[in-house]
Amino acid sequence: MTQTLKQALENLDLKGADWVGFREVRETLTERWVRDGHPKQNDAVTTHGVMAEVLVDGQFGYAATGRTDVESLRSAAQTAYRQAKSAAAHSVYRFTTAQRPKVTSRYSSPRLKPLTEMSAGEISGLLVEICEKLKTTPAIVRTEAVARLVEMETRFVSSNGSEAEQTFSLITTDFQATAQNGGVIQRRTDGGLLARSHQGGWEHFITPDLWDRVRRVAAQAIELSQAEVCPTMTGSLILKPDQMMLQIHESIGHPLELDRILGDERNYAGWSFVKPEDFGKLQYGSHLMNVTFDPTVSEEFASYAFDDTGAAAKREFLIRDGVLVRGLGGLESQVRSGLPGVANARASAWNRSPIDRMANINLEPGTATLDQMIASVERGVMMESNKSWSIDDFRNKFQFGCEYARLIENGKLGRVVRNPNYRGVTNPFWRSLKMVGNPETAAVFGTPFCGKGEPNQVIRVGHSSPTCLFENVEIFGGAS
Amino acid sequence: MMTRNDFESLKQRIFATRKSGEHFFLSLAAEDSQFIRINGAKIRQIGSVEDGSLEITLVLESRDAAGKTALRKGARTCTVTGLSWKDWEEVEGALKVLRREVAELPVDPFAELPSDHGSGENETRGKLLPREQVVDELLSPAVSGLDLAGIYAAGPVARAMANTAGQSLWFSTETFSLDYSLYTPNQRALKGTFAGKTWDRTAYIKEMERSRERLPILEKPASKIQRGAYRTYLAPAAFWDLVHMLSWGCISEASIRQGDSAMRHVRSGEKKFSPLFSMSEDFSGGEMPRFNSLGELAPERLPLIVRGELKNTLVNSRSAKEYGVPSNGALLDESLRSCFVEAGSLEEDQILKKLDTGLYLSNLHYLNWSDQLGGRVTGMTRYACFWVENGQIIAPIENMRWDDSIFTLMGTELEALTRHRSYLPDVGTYERRGLGGAMIPGALVKAMQFTL
């Protein structure tokens, strides 16, 4: 297919165009979902198409088409060109070819057990078996297990010599048990809904501890159904990595996106409390806070070699010792804002144009053990696995809920409580970060569902974090 | 973009490959859209997307050892655009894999065989702006001096289905929408939508004039509201955000049966909504298709909540089969498609007077269940929200977090609904452009809980 893209580039008659690129994406998402041992969903969605992008008079225009023959691709380039011309007098910024660097890289997801190793029947059999093992007692009233498998290939060629390919293998899995105790119904998942999202193959699901995790999810669903509602208090909060991922995502990732800071997102997802002048100065959180953009972690969901504008991806610190040092913005946002950024201009599919996205945003481990964190708490709660999330359009006032929590009193873990929630404001919350767990407390998670952009783009992101301790947090329960 | 003829040709070719025991459903979504993203009344991104996705569902019927019918089911979706050789290449590949995989799957006790619920077509044309003219029209003197951000989306959209029982349905339309917001220098904003099938320059100029006139009040210094309970008016867009939560694992029959929904409290008689609150699914406007991917037709009007009582839930054929209740043609996820909330008696010019002292909220933001089974929702205020005293708007407010129950906001604390209702078009672009919209009044509530 690369040959077709290159053919389409040849002899294009686009008067005055400075740059032309074709990005082809073919992706198959297979979803197998079992509920109570019966098939719930066995779907595969393949999308295949090409985005033609043209730069003329300082304005990019695009045309995406599912017609992938040479003639149609040339026609798409003409359409992109005409639209760019029609907008050039009103451009938000006069871009140049510097925002589309030449790239000739190759990248392929590392994988030990390829997704094709298991047939549809074998996957279904495994998911049915998980449901059966989750049903430990009649109090478990519902069981589910799911696998979402993605195979994706992208090819990129351009008039300034780019010829690059990336091949991704991605796996998201989950299982859950719902327990009922009279009027109380509680659900427990394997780390938050679809949070076990990794790059690679079946090695991320069929692990030595799989059946221990199944037993634990069933047991904790029962525990939750018998637990009291989380009490209201202002106290210490320990968050496990499967909730830290959401905390990082919503209150660090999104506010640092340069396109939000520039106002591109303000009609939709919102903008940011972070101002351009904050970079290099703002004490975002406590000095224990070190956050990186890291597309090089092999098993993390959003690792890659280059972004969808051709920029080479590498690890960068966003926050160092609590101070904001770099934003999440691709080459277009960097030149518009004059701020340092990263290679994160990504498109969710062939039919969407690249915008600033998170990729992998990680909180770097510290030195504390989990026992040290618990021992330091006089009164508080330890929460895990995200259940509810909401934050304002400037990314300040948040409220998050978790699936599972245990009280901590006088340095010791206590009883399980249900419907735990907490709320806060981004900078004061991160400044209350008191302890950061060591690498042994850390884990890699991700989500397939980060939404942003007009038109909307749902994209995959990864987050790795240790367990962390925060002080003076508003904690409360729910009504049911 | 796929035409009706393209779809029919592809259908015939697929069904011609049918083997013994095989049943097929086809479901198409296609569009040829122009998207223009605006920031600061300038063009941030401009482009077009010609896309189509065809879902092919195979239900394989066999007999088990006891002679009982067993169904296995799977689906594959591929990109189709009306380029016949390419479309067939994609479809042929999908069919090959589908046949191999479905035979391996466990029996699905809740799968449905195709039925013929009736065929038909519904095609409407619009009068849209030529693509090369849109930028000049949008950024005309009508928006001079305004800090405008938003998204313009326009073009033809099609939905279709067919099955091997002989049913075939086609729906296509041409629409445009400008989903926008205007900003003051101090970053206060108001939200607007201008949408339809025929571009009307005069109406566009008026729309921008009306919005422009609403800006000065936002330039006043913002009030910081303390936590607590306040009398609150939710304008139609804000009330729709709240009502729309019923679409998220709540009014769905499967959600109630499987222990996800707060509506179980209503079904058991423990809770009810206000007698002022009635809502239905209403397709009488013809803005979106009534059929789902199986070809089932939803009733033209389906009352869901009538004077506070739960009358119907959204039921698809899968839930119908599992729980032994009739299907009402709901989508696979049993979500709302065309929600109409009944009007009340509060006149537009009495809203501030009746509110007296409290909060006027134009929009809400980022709603989520804070306790799904308990029916508690959290979210933020957004855009033009004001502190009102003695029936007078005093100042915009700083964004507030709220956390409250659907059974109070749409129940015990609901004081009045407005006589005027707004039609709120679905301008969503999740994977594809949305269709239809919701008809929603404003709501006055006696007390709403603000928490941060």
Short mmCIF file of N, CA, C and O in Angstrom, two decimals, chain A residues 26 32 35 39 42-44 46-48 62-69 83 90 92 119-121 142 183 185 250 262-268 332 336 350-354 388-393 397 399 455-456 474 476 478-480, chain B residues 34 37 39-40 42-51 74-77 79 81 83 86 90 101 104-105 107 136 147 150 179-181 183 191 227 258 260 264 318 322 366 368-369 371 373 376 378 380 382-383 399 401 403 429-430 452:
data_model
loop_
_atom_site.label_atom_id
_atom_site.label_comp_id
_atom_site.label_asym_id
_atom_site.label_seq_id
_atom_site.Cartn_x
_atom_site.Cartn_y
_atom_site.Cartn_z
N ARG A 26 -5.04 1.19 8.99
CA ARG A 26 -5.93 0.04 8.98
C ARG A 26 -5.94 -0.53 10.39
O ARG A 26 -4.90 -0.89 10.93
N ARG A 32 -14.61 -9.36 22.48
CA ARG A 32 -15.34 -10.57 22.91
C ARG A 32 -15.73 -10.37 24.36
O ARG A 32 -14.88 -10.10 25.21
N ARG A 35 -21.18 -12.59 29.46
CA ARG A 35 -21.89 -12.26 30.70
C ARG A 35 -22.57 -13.52 31.22
O ARG A 35 -23.29 -14.18 30.49
N PRO A 39 -22.39 -15.64 25.62
CA PRO A 39 -21.84 -14.56 24.78
C PRO A 39 -22.69 -13.31 24.88
O PRO A 39 -23.91 -13.38 24.84
N ASN A 42 -19.61 -10.44 20.26
CA ASN A 42 -18.47 -10.97 19.50
C ASN A 42 -18.38 -10.17 18.21
O ASN A 42 -18.89 -10.58 17.17
N ASP A 43 -17.75 -9.02 18.32
CA ASP A 43 -17.71 -8.08 17.20
C ASP A 43 -16.27 -7.78 16.81
O ASP A 43 -15.39 -7.77 17.67
N ALA A 44 -16.09 -7.48 15.56
CA ALA A 44 -14.80 -6.94 15.10
C ALA A 44 -15.09 -5.78 14.17
O ALA A 44 -15.93 -5.89 13.29
N THR A 46 -13.33 -3.22 11.59
CA THR A 46 -12.14 -2.83 10.82
C THR A 46 -12.42 -1.50 10.16
O THR A 46 -13.43 -1.32 9.48
N THR A 47 -11.53 -0.54 10.40
CA THR A 47 -11.64 0.73 9.68
C THR A 47 -10.37 0.88 8.84
O THR A 47 -9.27 0.55 9.29
N HIS A 48 -10.55 1.34 7.63
CA HIS A 48 -9.42 1.46 6.71
C HIS A 48 -9.62 2.67 5.82
O HIS A 48 -10.66 2.79 5.16
N TYR A 62 -7.44 19.12 5.21
CA TYR A 62 -7.39 17.66 5.12
C TYR A 62 -8.63 17.12 4.41
O TYR A 62 -9.68 17.78 4.35
N ALA A 63 -8.47 15.94 3.86
CA ALA A 63 -9.60 15.20 3.30
C ALA A 63 -9.34 13.73 3.56
O ALA A 63 -8.30 13.21 3.17
N ALA A 64 -10.26 13.09 4.26
CA ALA A 64 -10.10 11.69 4.61
C ALA A 64 -11.06 10.87 3.77
O ALA A 64 -12.23 11.24 3.60
N THR A 65 -10.57 9.76 3.27
CA THR A 65 -11.43 8.94 2.43
C THR A 65 -11.17 7.45 2.66
O THR A 65 -10.03 7.04 2.92
N GLY A 66 -12.23 6.68 2.56
CA GLY A 66 -12.10 5.23 2.62
C GLY A 66 -11.77 4.64 1.26
O GLY A 66 -11.55 3.44 1.13
N ARG A 67 -11.73 5.48 0.24
CA ARG A 67 -11.37 5.03 -1.11
C ARG A 67 -9.86 5.12 -1.25
O ARG A 67 -9.30 6.22 -1.26
N THR A 68 -9.22 4.01 -1.35
CA THR A 68 -7.76 3.99 -1.21
C THR A 68 -7.03 3.74 -2.53
O THR A 68 -5.85 3.37 -2.51
N ASP A 69 -7.69 3.94 -3.66
CA ASP A 69 -6.99 3.82 -4.95
C ASP A 69 -6.29 5.16 -5.26
O ASP A 69 -6.61 6.20 -4.68
N GLN A 83 -9.87 23.28 0.37
CA GLN A 83 -10.37 23.72 1.68
C GLN A 83 -9.33 24.57 2.41
O GLN A 83 -9.66 25.58 3.04
N HIS A 90 -7.91 33.29 6.90
CA HIS A 90 -8.43 33.36 8.28
C HIS A 90 -7.68 32.40 9.22
O HIS A 90 -8.24 31.98 10.23
N VAL A 92 -5.57 30.60 12.03
CA VAL A 92 -5.23 30.92 13.41
C VAL A 92 -3.72 31.13 13.54
O VAL A 92 -3.25 31.84 14.43
N SER A 119 -7.76 -18.54 19.14
CA SER A 119 -8.90 -18.47 18.23
C SER A 119 -10.10 -17.84 18.94
O SER A 119 -10.10 -17.69 20.17
N ALA A 120 -11.12 -17.52 18.16
CA ALA A 120 -12.35 -16.97 18.75
C ALA A 120 -12.92 -17.93 19.78
O ALA A 120 -13.38 -17.52 20.86
N GLY A 121 -12.89 -19.22 19.47
CA GLY A 121 -13.43 -20.22 20.39
C GLY A 121 -12.63 -20.31 21.67
O GLY A 121 -13.17 -20.42 22.77
N ARG A 142 -24.07 -11.55 39.15
CA ARG A 142 -23.70 -11.30 37.75
C ARG A 142 -22.19 -11.40 37.61
O ARG A 142 -21.44 -10.95 38.48
N GLY A 183 -30.65 -5.17 49.82
CA GLY A 183 -30.78 -4.05 48.88
C GLY A 183 -29.46 -3.48 48.41
O GLY A 183 -29.43 -2.55 47.61
N ILE A 185 -26.15 -3.62 46.30
CA ILE A 185 -25.55 -4.27 45.13
C ILE A 185 -24.21 -3.59 44.86
O ILE A 185 -24.14 -2.37 44.77
N GLU A 250 -6.77 13.12 34.54
CA GLU A 250 -7.70 14.26 34.55
C GLU A 250 -7.06 15.54 35.08
O GLU A 250 -7.41 16.63 34.61
N LEU A 262 -4.17 26.99 24.61
CA LEU A 262 -4.35 27.93 23.49
C LEU A 262 -5.82 28.19 23.17
O LEU A 262 -6.13 29.02 22.32
N GLY A 263 -6.71 27.44 23.79
CA GLY A 263 -8.14 27.70 23.61
C GLY A 263 -8.82 26.88 22.53
O GLY A 263 -10.02 27.03 22.30
N ASP A 264 -8.10 25.97 21.87
CA ASP A 264 -8.72 25.19 20.80
C ASP A 264 -9.88 24.33 21.30
O ASP A 264 -10.82 24.07 20.56
N GLU A 265 -9.78 23.88 22.54
CA GLU A 265 -10.76 22.92 23.07
C GLU A 265 -11.87 23.59 23.88
O GLU A 265 -12.72 22.91 24.43
N ARG A 266 -11.84 24.91 23.98
CA ARG A 266 -12.71 25.55 24.97
C ARG A 266 -14.19 25.44 24.62
O ARG A 266 -15.04 25.58 25.48
N ASN A 267 -14.53 25.17 23.35
CA ASN A 267 -15.94 24.97 23.01
C ASN A 267 -16.40 23.56 23.32
O ASN A 267 -17.59 23.26 23.26
N TYR A 268 -15.48 22.67 23.66
CA TYR A 268 -15.87 21.27 23.85
C TYR A 268 -15.36 20.75 25.20
O TYR A 268 -16.02 20.88 26.21
N GLU A 332 2.68 21.94 16.08
CA GLU A 332 1.83 23.10 15.77
C GLU A 332 1.58 23.93 17.03
O GLU A 332 1.67 25.17 17.00
N ARG A 336 2.93 27.81 17.92
CA ARG A 336 1.93 28.85 18.24
C ARG A 336 2.15 29.46 19.61
O ARG A 336 1.93 30.66 19.81
N TRP A 350 -7.91 7.17 10.81
CA TRP A 350 -7.59 7.78 9.51
C TRP A 350 -8.50 8.95 9.19
O TRP A 350 -8.14 9.82 8.40
N ASN A 351 -9.67 8.98 9.81
CA ASN A 351 -10.65 10.02 9.46
C ASN A 351 -10.67 11.20 10.42
O ASN A 351 -11.63 11.96 10.47
N ARG A 352 -9.61 11.33 11.21
CA ARG A 352 -9.49 12.47 12.12
C ARG A 352 -8.09 13.06 11.99
O ARG A 352 -7.12 12.32 11.77
N SER A 353 -7.98 14.39 12.18
CA SER A 353 -6.67 15.03 12.03
C SER A 353 -5.96 15.11 13.38
O SER A 353 -6.61 15.14 14.43
N PRO A 354 -4.64 15.17 13.37
CA PRO A 354 -3.89 15.12 14.63
C PRO A 354 -4.12 16.34 15.52
O PRO A 354 -4.17 17.47 15.03
N SER A 388 -16.01 6.46 39.18
CA SER A 388 -16.71 7.68 38.79
C SER A 388 -15.69 8.81 38.63
O SER A 388 -14.72 8.89 39.40
N TRP A 389 -15.92 9.70 37.65
CA TRP A 389 -14.95 10.75 37.39
C TRP A 389 -15.67 11.98 36.85
O TRP A 389 -16.58 11.87 36.05
N SER A 390 -15.27 13.15 37.35
CA SER A 390 -15.84 14.40 36.87
C SER A 390 -14.91 15.53 37.29
O SER A 390 -14.40 15.55 38.42
N ILE A 391 -14.67 16.47 36.37
CA ILE A 391 -13.78 17.61 36.66
C ILE A 391 -14.25 18.79 35.83
O ILE A 391 -14.85 18.62 34.77
N ASP A 392 -13.96 20.00 36.30
CA ASP A 392 -14.49 21.17 35.59
C ASP A 392 -13.71 21.46 34.31
O ASP A 392 -12.67 20.85 34.04
N ASP A 393 -14.22 22.40 33.51
CA ASP A 393 -13.65 22.64 32.18
C ASP A 393 -12.30 23.34 32.23
O ASP A 393 -11.60 23.40 31.22
N LYS A 397 -11.68 21.74 39.79
CA LYS A 397 -12.49 21.09 40.82
C LYS A 397 -12.88 19.69 40.35
O LYS A 397 -13.68 19.54 39.44
N GLN A 399 -14.08 15.50 41.27
CA GLN A 399 -14.68 14.54 42.20
C GLN A 399 -14.57 13.17 41.57
O GLN A 399 -15.04 12.95 40.46
N PRO A 455 -13.98 17.42 15.17
CA PRO A 455 -14.88 16.36 15.60
C PRO A 455 -14.21 15.47 16.65
O PRO A 455 -12.99 15.44 16.74
N ASN A 456 -15.06 14.76 17.38
CA ASN A 456 -14.58 14.00 18.53
C ASN A 456 -13.57 12.93 18.14
O ASN A 456 -13.70 12.30 17.09
N GLU A 474 -10.98 15.73 51.23
CA GLU A 474 -12.41 15.54 51.53
C GLU A 474 -12.84 14.17 51.00
O GLU A 474 -12.81 13.93 49.79
N PHE A 476 -15.86 11.01 51.20
CA PHE A 476 -17.28 10.79 51.56
C PHE A 476 -17.81 9.55 50.86
O PHE A 476 -17.15 8.99 49.98
N GLY A 478 -21.57 7.27 49.44
CA GLY A 478 -22.71 7.44 48.53
C GLY A 478 -24.01 7.11 49.23
O GLY A 478 -24.03 6.81 50.43
N ALA A 479 -25.10 7.16 48.47
CA ALA A 479 -26.41 6.99 49.07
C ALA A 479 -26.89 5.54 49.11
O ALA A 479 -27.74 5.19 49.90
N SER A 480 -26.35 4.69 48.24
CA SER A 480 -26.91 3.33 48.15
C SER A 480 -26.06 2.30 48.90
O SER A 480 -24.92 2.55 49.20
N GLN B 34 -18.12 17.88 6.08
CA GLN B 34 -17.12 18.93 6.18
C GLN B 34 -17.02 19.35 7.65
O GLN B 34 -18.06 19.52 8.32
N ARG B 37 -13.04 23.78 12.33
CA ARG B 37 -12.82 24.08 13.75
C ARG B 37 -12.34 25.52 13.88
O ARG B 37 -11.39 25.93 13.20
N ASN B 39 -11.24 28.87 16.35
CA ASN B 39 -10.77 29.37 17.63
C ASN B 39 -10.44 30.85 17.46
O ASN B 39 -9.71 31.22 16.54
N GLY B 40 -10.99 31.68 18.31
CA GLY B 40 -10.74 33.12 18.21
C GLY B 40 -11.23 33.70 16.90
O GLY B 40 -10.61 34.61 16.34
N LYS B 42 -11.04 32.48 14.11
CA LYS B 42 -10.12 32.11 13.04
C LYS B 42 -10.17 30.60 12.84
O LYS B 42 -10.66 29.87 13.72
N ILE B 43 -9.64 30.15 11.71
CA ILE B 43 -9.74 28.73 11.40
C ILE B 43 -8.56 27.97 12.00
O ILE B 43 -7.39 28.24 11.69
N ARG B 44 -8.87 27.03 12.87
CA ARG B 44 -7.84 26.17 13.45
C ARG B 44 -7.61 24.95 12.56
O ARG B 44 -6.48 24.59 12.27
N GLN B 45 -8.67 24.29 12.14
CA GLN B 45 -8.55 23.13 11.26
C GLN B 45 -9.73 23.11 10.30
O GLN B 45 -10.85 23.49 10.67
N ILE B 46 -9.49 22.63 9.10
CA ILE B 46 -10.56 22.52 8.11
C ILE B 46 -10.34 21.24 7.30
O ILE B 46 -9.21 20.92 6.94
N GLY B 47 -11.42 20.52 7.05
CA GLY B 47 -11.27 19.30 6.28
C GLY B 47 -12.58 18.61 6.01
O GLY B 47 -13.66 19.14 6.34
N SER B 48 -12.47 17.45 5.41
CA SER B 48 -13.68 16.67 5.11
C SER B 48 -13.41 15.19 5.32
O SER B 48 -12.26 14.75 5.28
N VAL B 49 -14.48 14.46 5.57
CA VAL B 49 -14.38 13.03 5.84
C VAL B 49 -15.47 12.31 5.06
O VAL B 49 -16.66 12.57 5.25
N GLU B 50 -15.03 11.41 4.15
CA GLU B 50 -15.97 10.56 3.44
C GLU B 50 -15.81 9.16 4.00
O GLU B 50 -14.76 8.53 3.84
N ASP B 51 -16.85 8.70 4.70
CA ASP B 51 -16.69 7.47 5.48
C ASP B 51 -17.99 6.67 5.43
O ASP B 51 -19.08 7.22 5.27
N GLY B 74 -22.12 -13.52 15.57
CA GLY B 74 -20.95 -12.65 15.58
C GLY B 74 -21.12 -11.57 14.53
O GLY B 74 -21.96 -11.67 13.63
N ALA B 75 -20.33 -10.51 14.64
CA ALA B 75 -20.45 -9.40 13.69
C ALA B 75 -19.07 -8.88 13.31
O ALA B 75 -18.14 -8.92 14.12
N ARG B 76 -18.96 -8.44 12.09
CA ARG B 76 -17.75 -7.73 11.64
C ARG B 76 -18.17 -6.49 10.88
O ARG B 76 -19.14 -6.52 10.10
N THR B 77 -17.45 -5.42 11.12
CA THR B 77 -17.74 -4.15 10.46
C THR B 77 -16.55 -3.77 9.58
O THR B 77 -15.40 -3.97 9.99
N THR B 79 -15.05 -0.82 6.40
CA THR B 79 -15.23 0.48 5.77
C THR B 79 -15.74 0.30 4.34
O THR B 79 -15.16 -0.47 3.57
N THR B 81 -17.41 2.67 0.92
CA THR B 81 -17.59 4.05 0.45
C THR B 81 -18.27 4.13 -0.91
O THR B 81 -18.37 5.21 -1.48
N LEU B 83 -17.11 2.52 -3.56
CA LEU B 83 -16.14 2.09 -4.57
C LEU B 83 -16.24 0.56 -4.60
O LEU B 83 -15.70 -0.13 -3.73
N LYS B 86 -13.41 -2.11 -4.01
CA LYS B 86 -12.79 -1.98 -2.69
C LYS B 86 -13.78 -2.46 -1.62
O LYS B 86 -13.39 -3.17 -0.68
N GLU B 90 -13.25 -5.68 1.02
CA GLU B 90 -13.38 -5.60 2.48
C GLU B 90 -14.45 -6.58 2.98
O GLU B 90 -14.26 -7.29 3.97
N GLU B 101 -15.17 -17.86 12.44
CA GLU B 101 -15.21 -17.60 13.88
C GLU B 101 -16.56 -17.93 14.52
O GLU B 101 -16.61 -18.47 15.63
N GLU B 104 -17.17 -21.30 15.83
CA GLU B 104 -16.42 -21.69 17.04
C GLU B 104 -17.05 -21.14 18.33
O GLU B 104 -16.65 -21.54 19.41
N LEU B 105 -17.95 -20.19 18.20
CA LEU B 105 -18.43 -19.48 19.39
C LEU B 105 -19.44 -20.32 20.17
O LEU B 105 -20.13 -21.18 19.60
N VAL B 107 -22.95 -21.15 22.04
CA VAL B 107 -24.36 -20.85 21.70
C VAL B 107 -24.79 -19.59 22.45
O VAL B 107 -24.46 -19.41 23.63
N ASP B 136 -15.92 31.96 4.61
CA ASP B 136 -16.27 33.38 4.47
C ASP B 136 -17.65 33.68 5.07
O ASP B 136 -17.87 34.74 5.66
N ASP B 147 -15.05 36.86 20.05
CA ASP B 147 -14.12 35.76 20.28
C ASP B 147 -14.95 34.48 20.19
O ASP B 147 -15.55 34.04 21.16
N GLY B 150 -15.59 27.09 18.08
CA GLY B 150 -16.64 26.11 17.80
C GLY B 150 -16.31 25.19 16.66
O GLY B 150 -15.19 25.18 16.14
N ASP B 179 -21.82 24.45 16.37
CA ASP B 179 -21.84 24.35 17.83
C ASP B 179 -20.76 25.33 18.30
O ASP B 179 -19.58 25.11 18.03
N TYR B 180 -21.18 26.42 18.97
CA TYR B 180 -20.20 27.48 19.21
C TYR B 180 -20.29 28.03 20.63
O TYR B 180 -21.26 27.79 21.36
N SER B 181 -19.27 28.80 20.97
CA SER B 181 -19.29 29.55 22.22
C SER B 181 -18.60 30.90 21.97
O SER B 181 -17.71 31.00 21.13
N TYR B 183 -16.77 34.33 23.92
CA TYR B 183 -16.00 34.60 25.14
C TYR B 183 -15.81 36.08 25.37
O TYR B 183 -15.63 36.85 24.43
N LYS B 191 -22.90 29.68 25.39
CA LYS B 191 -22.92 28.58 24.44
C LYS B 191 -24.12 28.73 23.51
O LYS B 191 -25.20 29.15 23.94
N ARG B 227 -20.58 26.89 49.31
CA ARG B 227 -21.24 25.59 49.23
C ARG B 227 -22.60 25.65 49.91
O ARG B 227 -22.79 26.42 50.85
N GLN B 258 -30.01 -6.03 35.67
CA GLN B 258 -28.66 -6.50 36.03
C GLN B 258 -28.07 -5.73 37.20
O GLN B 258 -26.88 -5.85 37.50
N ASP B 260 -27.68 -2.39 37.75
CA ASP B 260 -26.88 -1.19 37.52
C ASP B 260 -27.65 0.09 37.73
O ASP B 260 -27.06 1.16 37.86
N ARG B 264 -34.38 0.91 39.56
CA ARG B 264 -34.95 -0.23 40.30
C ARG B 264 -35.73 0.27 41.52
O ARG B 264 -36.68 -0.36 41.96
N ARG B 318 -32.75 -8.34 22.62
CA ARG B 318 -31.93 -9.22 23.46
C ARG B 318 -32.49 -9.26 24.88
O ARG B 318 -32.67 -10.32 25.47
N GLU B 322 -34.27 -12.35 26.93
CA GLU B 322 -33.72 -12.79 28.21
C GLU B 322 -34.71 -12.65 29.35
O GLU B 322 -34.79 -13.50 30.23
N TYR B 366 -19.66 17.77 32.35
CA TYR B 366 -18.98 16.56 32.83
C TYR B 366 -19.76 15.84 33.92
O TYR B 366 -19.28 15.66 35.04
N ASN B 368 -21.49 12.75 35.85
CA ASN B 368 -21.21 11.33 36.05
C ASN B 368 -21.98 10.88 37.29
O ASN B 368 -22.25 11.69 38.17
N TRP B 369 -22.30 9.61 37.33
CA TRP B 369 -22.92 9.09 38.54
C TRP B 369 -21.89 9.13 39.67
O TRP B 369 -20.79 8.60 39.53
N ASP B 371 -23.10 8.01 42.54
CA ASP B 371 -23.64 6.78 43.13
C ASP B 371 -24.74 6.31 42.18
O ASP B 371 -25.89 6.74 42.27
N LEU B 373 -26.37 3.46 41.61
CA LEU B 373 -27.54 2.74 42.11
C LEU B 373 -28.43 3.64 42.97
O LEU B 373 -29.65 3.46 43.03
N ARG B 376 -27.47 9.21 42.36
CA ARG B 376 -26.82 10.49 42.64
C ARG B 376 -25.85 10.85 41.52
O ARG B 376 -25.09 10.00 41.05
N THR B 378 -23.00 13.81 39.95
CA THR B 378 -22.18 15.00 40.19
C THR B 378 -21.84 15.64 38.85
O THR B 378 -21.92 15.00 37.80
N MET B 380 -20.49 19.83 37.00
CA MET B 380 -20.07 21.21 37.20
C MET B 380 -21.07 22.15 36.52
O MET B 380 -21.81 21.75 35.64
N ARG B 382 -21.29 25.39 33.93
CA ARG B 382 -20.41 25.84 32.84
C ARG B 382 -21.10 26.93 32.03
O ARG B 382 -22.33 26.99 32.00
N TYR B 383 -20.31 27.74 31.39
CA TYR B 383 -20.78 28.83 30.54
C TYR B 383 -21.59 29.85 31.35
O TYR B 383 -21.25 30.13 32.49
N ASN B 399 -17.33 28.80 38.53
CA ASN B 399 -17.84 27.43 38.37
C ASN B 399 -17.99 26.73 39.71
O ASN B 399 -17.13 26.81 40.57
N ARG B 401 -19.09 22.97 41.69
CA ARG B 401 -19.41 21.54 41.61
C ARG B 401 -20.71 21.29 42.37
O ARG B 401 -20.97 21.91 43.40
N ASP B 403 -23.59 18.01 43.49
CA ASP B 403 -23.75 16.57 43.69
C ASP B 403 -25.13 16.37 44.28
O ASP B 403 -25.39 16.79 45.42
N THR B 429 -20.17 14.15 17.57
CA THR B 429 -19.38 13.60 16.47
C THR B 429 -18.57 12.39 16.94
O THR B 429 -17.46 12.16 16.46
N TYR B 430 -19.11 11.64 17.91
CA TYR B 430 -18.46 10.41 18.35
C TYR B 430 -18.48 9.42 17.20
O TYR B 430 -19.54 8.90 16.84
N LEU B 452 -18.62 22.23 46.02
CA LEU B 452 -17.21 22.67 45.96
C LEU B 452 -17.09 23.88 45.06
O LEU B 452 -17.63 23.88 43.95
#
